[in-house]
Coordinates of C-alpha atoms and ligand atoms in Angstrom, one line a residue:
M1 CA 8.7 20.8 -11.5
T2 CA 7.3 18.4 -9.1
N3 CA 8.9 17.7 -5.8
T4 CA 10.9 14.6 -5.4
S5 CA 9.5 12.5 -2.2
S6 CA 12.5 12.7 -0.4
S7 CA 11.7 16.7 -0.2
V8 CA 8.5 16.0 0.7
S9 CA 8.2 17.2 4.7
L10 CA 6.0 13.8 6.4
E11 CA 4.6 16.6 9.1
A12 CA 3.1 17.9 6.0
L13 CA 2.3 15.2 4.6
A14 CA 0.7 14.2 7.8
S15 CA -1.2 16.8 8.5
L16 CA -2.8 17.3 4.7
C17 CA -4.1 13.6 5.4
K18 CA -5.7 14.5 8.9
R19 CA -7.2 18.1 7.5
R20 CA -8.8 16.7 4.1
G21 CA -9.7 13.1 5.3
F22 CA -6.9 10.5 4.0
I23 CA -5.6 9.0 7.7
F24 CA -6.8 9.9 10.9
Q25 CA -5.3 8.4 14.2
T26 CA -7.4 5.7 15.6
S27 CA -9.5 6.7 18.6
E28 CA -7.8 10.1 18.2
I29 CA -10.6 11.3 21.3
Y30 CA -8.9 8.8 23.7
G31 CA -5.3 10.2 22.6
G32 CA -4.8 7.8 19.5
L33 CA -3.4 4.2 19.8
N34 CA 0.8 3.8 18.8
G35 CA 1.1 2.1 15.8
F36 CA -3.2 2.0 14.5
W37 CA -4.3 4.5 11.9
D38 CA -8.0 5.0 10.8
Y39 CA -8.5 5.8 6.6
G40 CA -11.3 9.0 6.4
P41 CA -13.4 9.2 3.6
L42 CA -10.7 10.3 0.6
G43 CA -8.3 7.6 2.6
C44 CA -10.2 4.4 2.4
E45 CA -11.1 5.8 -1.7
L46 CA -7.4 5.4 -2.4
K47 CA -6.6 1.9 -0.7
R48 CA -9.6 0.6 -2.3
N49 CA -8.4 1.8 -5.8
I50 CA -4.9 0.7 -4.8
K51 CA -6.3 -3.0 -3.8
Q52 CA -8.6 -2.6 -6.7
L53 CA -5.7 -2.5 -9.6
W54 CA -3.3 -5.2 -8.2
W55 CA -6.3 -7.6 -7.9
R56 CA -7.7 -6.3 -11.2
H57 CA -4.0 -7.4 -12.5
I58 CA -2.6 -10.0 -10.1
V59 CA -6.6 -12.4 -10.7
Q60 CA -9.1 -10.7 -12.7
S61 CA -6.8 -10.5 -15.8
R62 CA -4.8 -14.0 -15.7
D63 CA -6.1 -17.6 -16.4
D64 CA -3.3 -18.5 -13.7
V65 CA -4.6 -16.9 -10.7
V66 CA -7.6 -17.3 -8.5
G67 CA -8.9 -15.6 -4.9
L68 CA -9.0 -16.4 -1.5
D69 CA -10.4 -14.5 1.4
S70 CA -9.8 -16.7 4.7
A71 CA -10.1 -16.5 8.5
I72 CA -7.9 -13.7 10.2
I73 CA -8.1 -16.3 13.4
M74 CA -7.0 -19.4 12.4
H75 CA -6.4 -23.2 14.0
P76 CA -3.3 -22.4 16.0
R77 CA -1.3 -25.2 15.1
V78 CA -0.8 -22.9 11.5
W79 CA 1.3 -21.2 13.3
E80 CA 3.4 -23.8 14.6
A81 CA 3.4 -25.1 11.1
S82 CA 4.5 -21.7 9.6
G83 CA 7.8 -21.3 12.0
H84 CA 6.1 -18.2 13.7
V85 CA 5.4 -19.5 17.0
Q86 CA 9.0 -20.3 17.7
G87 CA 11.1 -17.9 14.9
F88 CA 8.3 -14.7 14.8
T89 CA 10.8 -12.5 16.5
D90 CA 12.6 -9.9 16.1
P91 CA 15.4 -9.7 19.0
M92 CA 14.7 -6.4 20.5
V93 CA 17.0 -4.0 22.7
D94 CA 15.7 -1.8 25.7
C95 CA 17.0 1.6 27.0
R96 CA 17.7 1.6 29.9
A97 CA 17.6 5.4 30.4
C98 CA 14.9 6.8 28.7
K99 CA 12.9 3.0 28.9
K100 CA 11.8 2.8 24.8
R101 CA 12.4 -0.4 23.0
F102 CA 13.8 -1.1 19.3
R103 CA 14.8 -3.7 17.0
A104 CA 18.2 -4.8 17.0
D105 CA 18.5 -4.8 13.3
Q106 CA 17.5 -1.3 13.3
L107 CA 20.1 0.4 15.6
Y108 CA 22.3 -0.6 12.4
E109 CA 20.5 0.9 9.9
E110 CA 21.2 4.1 12.6
V111 CA 24.5 3.5 12.8
G112 CA 25.3 3.0 9.2
P113 CA 26.6 0.4 6.6
E114 CA 29.8 0.7 7.8
H115 CA 28.9 -1.0 10.9
E116 CA 27.2 -4.0 9.0
T117 CA 29.4 -7.0 9.8
G118 CA 28.4 -10.5 9.9
S119 CA 25.3 -12.1 8.6
A120 CA 21.6 -10.5 8.9
A121 CA 21.0 -13.3 11.7
E122 CA 24.2 -12.6 13.3
R123 CA 23.1 -8.6 13.6
Q124 CA 20.2 -9.6 14.9
L125 CA 21.9 -11.0 18.0
R126 CA 24.3 -8.6 19.4
L127 CA 24.7 -4.6 19.1
P128 CA 26.2 -2.3 17.1
A129 CA 29.4 -1.0 18.3
G130 CA 29.3 2.1 20.5
A131 CA 25.5 1.8 19.9
K132 CA 23.6 4.7 21.4
C133 CA 19.5 4.7 22.4
P134 CA 18.0 6.5 19.2
A135 CA 15.6 8.4 21.6
C136 CA 18.0 10.0 24.1
G137 CA 21.2 8.8 23.3
A138 CA 22.3 6.9 26.4
Q139 CA 25.0 4.3 26.1
E140 CA 23.0 2.1 28.2
L141 CA 21.3 -0.3 25.8
T142 CA 20.5 -3.9 27.0
E143 CA 21.5 -7.0 24.9
P144 CA 19.0 -8.2 21.9
R145 CA 16.2 -9.9 23.5
A146 CA 13.2 -12.1 22.1
F147 CA 10.1 -10.4 21.4
N148 CA 7.1 -12.7 19.5
L149 CA 5.4 -9.8 17.2
M150 CA 1.5 -12.2 17.2
F151 CA -0.7 -11.1 19.1
K152 CA -2.6 -13.2 21.1
T153 CA -5.9 -13.6 21.7
F154 CA -8.6 -16.3 23.6
V155 CA -11.3 -18.5 21.7
G156 CA -14.3 -19.2 23.6
P157 CA -15.4 -17.9 27.1
V158 CA -12.2 -19.6 29.2
E159 CA -9.3 -17.9 29.1
E160 CA -6.7 -20.6 29.3
E161 CA -3.6 -22.1 27.5
S162 CA -5.6 -24.3 25.5
A163 CA -7.6 -21.6 24.1
V164 CA -4.5 -19.8 22.3
A165 CA -5.0 -18.1 18.9
Y166 CA -3.4 -15.1 17.2
L167 CA -4.2 -12.3 15.2
R168 CA -2.7 -13.7 11.3
P169 CA 1.0 -11.8 10.8
E170 CA 0.6 -12.5 7.5
T171 CA -2.4 -13.7 4.9
A172 CA -0.2 -15.8 3.0
Q173 CA -0.6 -18.9 6.0
G174 CA -4.2 -19.2 5.1
I175 CA -3.2 -20.0 1.4
F176 CA -1.1 -22.6 2.2
A177 CA -3.7 -24.2 4.4
Q178 CA -6.2 -24.1 2.1
F179 CA -4.1 -25.1 -0.7
G180 CA -5.7 -28.5 -1.0
N181 CA -9.2 -27.3 -1.0
I182 CA -8.2 -25.0 -3.8
L183 CA -6.4 -27.3 -5.8
A184 CA -9.4 -29.6 -5.8
V185 CA -12.0 -26.8 -7.2
S186 CA -10.5 -24.4 -9.9
R187 CA -9.1 -27.1 -11.9
Q188 CA -5.9 -25.3 -11.9
K189 CA -2.7 -27.1 -13.1
V190 CA 1.1 -26.1 -11.7
P191 CA 2.2 -23.1 -12.1
F192 CA -0.8 -21.2 -11.2
G193 CA -1.7 -19.0 -7.7
I194 CA -3.9 -18.3 -5.3
A195 CA -4.2 -14.2 -4.2
Q196 CA -5.5 -12.5 -0.9
I197 CA -6.2 -9.5 0.2
G198 CA -6.4 -9.0 4.0
K199 CA -5.7 -7.3 7.0
A200 CA -2.3 -8.8 8.8
F201 CA -1.7 -7.8 13.1
R202 CA 2.2 -7.7 13.9
N203 CA 2.8 -6.2 17.5
E204 CA 5.9 -4.2 16.3
I205 CA 8.2 -3.0 18.6
N206 CA 9.0 0.3 17.5
P207 CA 5.9 1.7 15.4
R208 CA 6.8 4.9 13.1
N209 CA 7.3 6.7 10.0
F210 CA 3.0 7.7 10.1
T211 CA 1.6 4.3 8.9
F212 CA 4.9 2.7 7.3
R213 CA 5.3 0.4 10.2
S214 CA 1.9 0.0 11.6
R215 CA 0.7 -2.6 14.0
E216 CA -2.2 -3.4 12.1
F217 CA -2.3 -3.2 8.3
E218 CA -3.6 -4.8 5.0
Q219 CA -1.1 -7.1 2.6
M220 CA -2.1 -7.8 -0.8
E221 CA 0.0 -11.3 -1.1
L222 CA 0.2 -14.0 -4.0
E223 CA 1.6 -17.7 -3.6
F224 CA 2.4 -18.7 -7.0
F225 CA 2.7 -22.4 -7.4
V226 CA 5.5 -24.1 -9.6
K227 CA 7.3 -26.9 -10.3
P228 CA 10.9 -27.4 -8.4
G229 CA 13.9 -26.5 -10.6
T230 CA 11.3 -23.4 -12.6
D231 CA 12.0 -20.8 -9.5
A232 CA 14.2 -18.6 -10.5
E233 CA 12.5 -18.1 -13.9
W234 CA 9.6 -17.3 -12.1
H235 CA 11.0 -14.5 -9.4
A236 CA 12.6 -13.3 -12.3
Y237 CA 9.0 -13.2 -14.3
W238 CA 7.1 -11.8 -11.2
V239 CA 10.0 -9.4 -10.3
A240 CA 9.4 -7.6 -13.3
E241 CA 5.7 -7.7 -13.7
R242 CA 5.8 -6.1 -10.0
L243 CA 7.6 -3.1 -11.0
K244 CA 5.7 -2.5 -14.4
W245 CA 2.7 -2.6 -12.4
Y246 CA 4.2 0.2 -9.5
E247 CA 4.8 2.4 -12.6
S248 CA 1.3 1.6 -13.9
I249 CA -0.4 3.3 -10.9
G250 CA 2.1 6.4 -10.9
L251 CA 5.4 6.0 -8.9
P252 CA 7.8 6.5 -11.2
A253 CA 11.0 4.0 -12.5
S254 CA 13.5 6.7 -10.7
S255 CA 11.7 6.2 -7.6
L256 CA 11.8 2.4 -7.1
Q257 CA 14.9 0.4 -6.8
P258 CA 15.0 -3.4 -6.4
Y259 CA 16.9 -4.6 -3.9
V260 CA 18.6 -8.5 -4.2
Y261 CA 19.4 -10.1 -1.4
R262 CA 23.2 -11.5 -0.8
K263 CA 23.3 -15.6 0.0
D264 CA 24.1 -14.9 3.6
E265 CA 20.3 -12.5 3.7
L266 CA 18.2 -15.3 2.9
A267 CA 16.2 -17.4 5.2
H268 CA 17.6 -20.6 5.0
Y269 CA 15.0 -22.3 2.7
A270 CA 14.5 -19.2 0.4
G271 CA 16.0 -19.3 -3.0
A272 CA 15.9 -15.7 -3.8
C273 CA 14.3 -12.8 -2.5
T274 CA 14.2 -9.5 -3.7
D275 CA 12.5 -6.5 -2.2
I276 CA 11.3 -3.7 -4.0
M277 CA 12.2 -0.7 -2.6
Y278 CA 10.9 2.9 -2.7
A279 CA 12.5 6.3 -2.0
F280 CA 10.3 7.6 1.3
P281 CA 11.3 10.7 2.8
F282 CA 12.7 8.8 5.7
G283 CA 14.7 6.6 3.4
V284 CA 14.4 3.9 0.7
Q285 CA 12.4 1.3 2.1
E286 CA 10.8 -2.2 1.5
L287 CA 6.9 -2.1 -0.4
E288 CA 7.2 -5.0 -1.0
G289 CA 9.3 -8.6 -0.5
I290 CA 9.1 -11.1 -3.8
A291 CA 10.7 -14.4 -2.3
A292 CA 11.4 -17.9 -4.0
R293 CA 10.5 -19.8 -0.9
G294 CA 10.8 -23.4 -2.7
A295 CA 8.9 -26.1 -0.7
F296 CA 9.2 -24.7 2.8
D297 CA 5.5 -24.0 3.3
L298 CA 3.9 -26.6 2.2
S299 CA 6.3 -29.3 3.4
R300 CA 5.6 -27.9 6.5
H301 CA 1.7 -28.3 6.8
Q302 CA 2.6 -31.3 5.4
E303 CA 4.3 -32.7 8.1
F304 CA 2.1 -30.9 10.8
S305 CA -1.2 -31.6 9.6
G306 CA -0.8 -35.1 8.5
K307 CA -2.5 -34.3 5.4
S308 CA -0.6 -34.3 1.6
M309 CA -0.2 -31.3 -0.5
E310 CA 1.7 -33.4 -3.3
Y311 CA -0.1 -32.3 -6.6
F312 CA 0.3 -35.0 -9.4
D313 CA 1.1 -33.6 -13.3
P314 CA -1.1 -35.1 -15.5
D315 CA 1.5 -34.5 -18.3
T316 CA 4.7 -36.1 -17.0
Q317 CA 3.0 -38.5 -14.3
E318 CA 5.0 -36.7 -11.2
K319 CA 4.3 -35.7 -7.8
F320 CA 5.8 -33.6 -5.9
V321 CA 5.5 -30.8 -3.6
P322 CA 5.3 -27.3 -5.5
H323 CA 7.7 -24.8 -4.8
V324 CA 6.2 -21.6 -4.3
V325 CA 7.3 -17.8 -5.6
E326 CA 5.7 -15.0 -3.1
P327 CA 4.9 -11.3 -4.0
S328 CA 4.1 -9.9 -0.9
A329 CA 2.7 -6.1 -0.6
G330 CA 1.8 -3.9 1.9
V331 CA -1.2 -2.1 1.1
D332 CA -0.5 1.4 3.5
R333 CA 3.2 1.1 2.4
I334 CA 1.8 1.8 -1.0
A335 CA -1.2 4.4 -0.3
L336 CA 2.0 6.2 1.8
A337 CA 4.3 6.1 -1.3
L338 CA 1.4 7.2 -3.5
L339 CA 0.8 10.3 -0.9
C340 CA 4.7 11.0 -1.0
N341 CA 5.0 10.7 -4.9
A342 CA 2.1 13.2 -5.3
Y343 CA 2.7 15.7 -2.9
R344 CA 4.0 19.1 -4.4
E345 CA 3.7 23.2 -3.8
E346 CA 3.6 25.3 -6.4
W347 CA 3.6 28.8 -7.2
I348 CA 0.8 29.9 -9.7
G349 CA 0.4 33.1 -11.4
K350 CA -2.5 34.8 -13.1
D351 CA -1.7 34.0 -16.3
G352 CA -1.3 30.1 -15.5
Q353 CA 2.1 30.0 -15.5
I354 CA 3.4 27.1 -12.7
L355 CA 6.5 27.3 -10.8
P356 CA 7.9 24.7 -7.9
A357 CA 7.7 26.5 -4.7
E358 CA 10.4 27.5 -2.7
P359 CA 10.5 25.7 0.6
N360 CA 9.1 28.4 3.7
T361 CA 9.3 31.9 1.1
P362 CA 6.1 33.1 0.1
P363 CA 5.2 33.3 -3.3
P364 CA 6.5 36.4 -5.5
E365 CA 4.1 39.2 -6.5
G366 CA 1.2 38.1 -9.1
F367 CA 1.6 34.4 -7.6
E368 CA -0.5 32.7 -5.0
M369 CA 0.3 28.8 -3.9
R370 CA -1.1 26.0 -4.5
T371 CA -0.7 22.3 -2.8
V372 CA -1.6 19.9 -5.1
L373 CA -1.6 15.5 -5.3
G374 CA -1.0 14.4 -8.8
F375 CA -2.0 11.3 -7.8
A376 CA -2.1 9.2 -11.7
P377 CA -6.3 9.6 -12.4
C378 CA -6.5 5.6 -11.7
V379 CA -5.7 5.7 -7.8
A380 CA -7.0 9.4 -6.9
P381 CA -9.9 8.9 -5.0
I382 CA -12.4 11.1 -6.9
K383 CA -11.8 11.4 -10.5
V384 CA -14.1 13.9 -11.2
A385 CA -15.7 17.3 -9.5
V386 CA -18.7 18.7 -10.9
F387 CA -19.2 22.9 -10.3
P388 CA -22.7 25.0 -11.1
L389 CA -20.9 28.2 -12.0
L390 CA -23.4 29.8 -9.2
K391 CA -25.3 28.0 -6.8
N392 CA -28.4 30.9 -6.8
K393 CA -29.0 29.7 -10.4
P394 CA -31.7 26.9 -10.7
E395 CA -31.0 26.2 -14.5
L396 CA -27.5 25.9 -13.8
V397 CA -27.8 23.7 -10.7
Q398 CA -30.1 21.2 -12.4
A399 CA -27.8 21.2 -15.5
A400 CA -24.6 20.4 -13.8
R401 CA -26.3 18.2 -11.1
Q402 CA -27.7 16.2 -14.3
I403 CA -23.8 15.5 -15.6
F404 CA -22.9 14.7 -12.3
E405 CA -25.5 12.1 -12.0
T406 CA -24.3 10.9 -15.2
L407 CA -20.9 10.8 -14.2
R408 CA -20.8 9.0 -10.7
R409 CA -23.1 5.9 -12.2
R410 CA -19.2 5.4 -13.4
W411 CA -16.8 6.8 -11.0
M412 CA -16.1 8.2 -7.7
C413 CA -17.5 12.1 -8.5
F414 CA -17.8 14.8 -6.1
W415 CA -20.4 17.9 -6.1
D416 CA -19.7 21.0 -4.9
Q417 CA -21.0 24.3 -5.2
T418 CA -20.2 26.8 -2.5
G419 CA -17.2 29.3 -3.3
A420 CA -15.4 31.0 -6.3
I421 CA -14.7 28.8 -8.6
G422 CA -11.1 29.5 -8.1
R423 CA -11.3 28.1 -4.5
R424 CA -13.7 25.3 -5.4
Y425 CA -10.3 24.3 -8.1
R426 CA -7.8 24.4 -5.2
R427 CA -9.7 22.4 -2.8
Q428 CA -9.5 19.9 -5.3
D429 CA -6.3 19.9 -6.5
E430 CA -5.4 19.2 -2.9
I431 CA -7.1 16.1 -3.0
G432 CA -5.5 15.0 -6.1
T433 CA -8.7 15.4 -8.3
P434 CA -7.8 15.0 -12.0
F435 CA -10.6 16.7 -13.7
G436 CA -13.1 19.4 -12.8
I437 CA -16.1 19.9 -14.7
T438 CA -17.8 24.2 -14.8
V439 CA -21.2 24.6 -15.9
D440 CA -22.1 27.9 -16.9
F441 CA -24.4 30.2 -18.7
Q442 CA -23.4 29.2 -22.1
T443 CA -23.6 25.4 -21.5
L444 CA -27.4 26.5 -21.4
S445 CA -27.0 27.3 -24.7
D446 CA -24.9 25.5 -26.6
Q447 CA -24.5 22.7 -24.4
T448 CA -20.2 22.2 -23.4
V449 CA -18.8 22.8 -20.5
T450 CA -15.7 23.5 -19.1
L451 CA -13.4 20.7 -18.2
R452 CA -10.0 21.6 -16.6
E453 CA -7.1 19.3 -15.9
R454 CA -5.4 19.3 -12.5
D455 CA -1.7 19.3 -13.7
S456 CA -1.7 21.6 -15.9
M457 CA -4.8 23.5 -15.3
R458 CA -5.5 23.6 -18.9
Q459 CA -9.4 24.5 -19.6
E460 CA -11.4 23.6 -22.9
R461 CA -15.1 23.6 -24.1
V462 CA -16.0 19.9 -24.5
S463 CA -19.7 19.0 -25.4
V464 CA -21.8 17.3 -22.8
G465 CA -22.7 14.4 -25.2
R466 CA -18.6 13.6 -25.6
L467 CA -18.0 14.2 -22.0
R468 CA -18.0 10.8 -21.1
E469 CA -16.1 9.7 -24.0
E470 CA -13.6 12.0 -22.8
L471 CA -12.9 10.9 -19.5
E472 CA -13.1 7.2 -20.4
N473 CA -9.4 8.0 -22.6
R474 CA -7.9 10.1 -19.7
I475 CA -9.4 7.9 -16.7
G476 CA -9.6 4.6 -18.3
Ligands
ATP501 P1 10.1 -5.0 7.6 O1 11.7 -5.7 7.5 O2 9.9 -3.5 7.0 O3 9.4 -5.4 8.9 P2 9.2 -7.5 6.4 O4 10.3 -7.9 5.3 O5 8.6 -7.9 7.8 O6 9.1 -6.1 6.7 P3 7.1 -8.8 5.3 O7 6.9 -10.1 5.8 O8 8.0 -9.3 3.6 O9 8.0 -7.7 5.4 O10 5.7 -8.6 4.8 C1 5.4 -7.9 3.4 C2 5.1 -6.7 3.6 O11 3.8 -6.5 4.0 C3 5.9 -5.6 3.1 O12 6.5 -5.5 2.2 C4 5.4 -4.5 4.0 O13 4.1 -4.0 2.8 C5 4.2 -4.8 4.7 N1 4.0 -4.8 6.1 C6 5.1 -6.0 7.2 N2 4.9 -5.3 8.1 C7 4.1 -3.9 8.0 C8 4.1 -2.9 8.8 N3 4.2 -3.0 10.2 N4 3.2 -1.7 8.3 C9 2.7 -1.7 7.3 N5 3.2 -2.8 6.5 C10 3.6 -3.4 6.7

């Protein structure tokens, strides 16, 4: 009955996101800025829910992971040690005709997999045979050239080379740089992890597909430190854990595809990498990468800082630089996947019959159209909407307001007293609110309300005293 994400039009979704306050172009009044987005009242609730669910799952419900909130701007040596100053470079090509710029490896995606010969590294350094500009079609592309994706700035008043610093392109390096301090204070033993959520910045050559590839975005990263030799089993563990988490927030298993890297696609230090891919309307694309990175990061920081990153194992009396398994996810991409997955259009009949809407077709006689965001309750920006049936009946408004004030202590709730009740339900369907409560005249006599469920549109009478428990069971 629901649309699959691949049949959702990104334009329809972007238009709903703007109209209902999920996502706006940044600085729109000045024409926007490519690759930057602002999240409105509902969008920031959605993102907050994603981050909270991740943090709960990764940090708060485990004994072996602790959190960190490190600075966005760090010592520039961090980025030399990590390899970003040298290597964080996407080779790119320019179109001489239309002056647009593209990532060389993405041109292979455009021409199709049959042209994907050679290793990933080789493919970045030459153009696919007969490559054309994806924007204007001209065969006037330059050879791939280096381009550093880090945003540069200056620390302090003088803009000179020694004051150069970078906006972090990933949150992970803050974790590696604090490994020693956290080990000393947290009383953790390997295997254990450090998690961080925060902004990252990449001067992407070609931001596109709405928020999918942005220049400013948020990451949720876990660095899980393990004993050398146990990398493969921990990598498999985290891939399975992460897939389960995606299902728990409402992305069906059928829309998720793990992509296991071939040996020739791996970074030189990595033992394994699996991307969790989601079937977006614009193709199957990465939500999260889970990489077994060996001792590369800690060893490099040990070398560049001169500080030991070794761990002393009290059980075996061995000393070693821990290896790391890194599940690294993007909040914005997950928010976009949830929106794509949730969006659907339906025709609803007067008797409550629900049909999937045919694209670009008016509803048949006796039916009307509704747009629904079918979010899982745990990610829905608003969990419960409360409606007094009539706004000019103070006794209804007062009873409804009392329920609203009680429930809002526990969940994000919405108050709406204007318009016909059907229209109020429709407004909530469109933003994905899973439950609606209507207070009517019967409430005043028997202390029951109507509880309406978004997807089935079923309504039942529930006593006010049982409401919180009933919602607790359904929202969690
Ligand atoms: P891609 O190949 O799509 O550029 P990546 O492999 O470089 O991604 P990582 O460096 O592994 O990405 O970053 C981890 C996660 O951070 C990604 O899985 C993605 O969810 C998120 N992410 C990375 N780059 C962006 C971006 N430009 N916009 C939004 N999210 C991003």
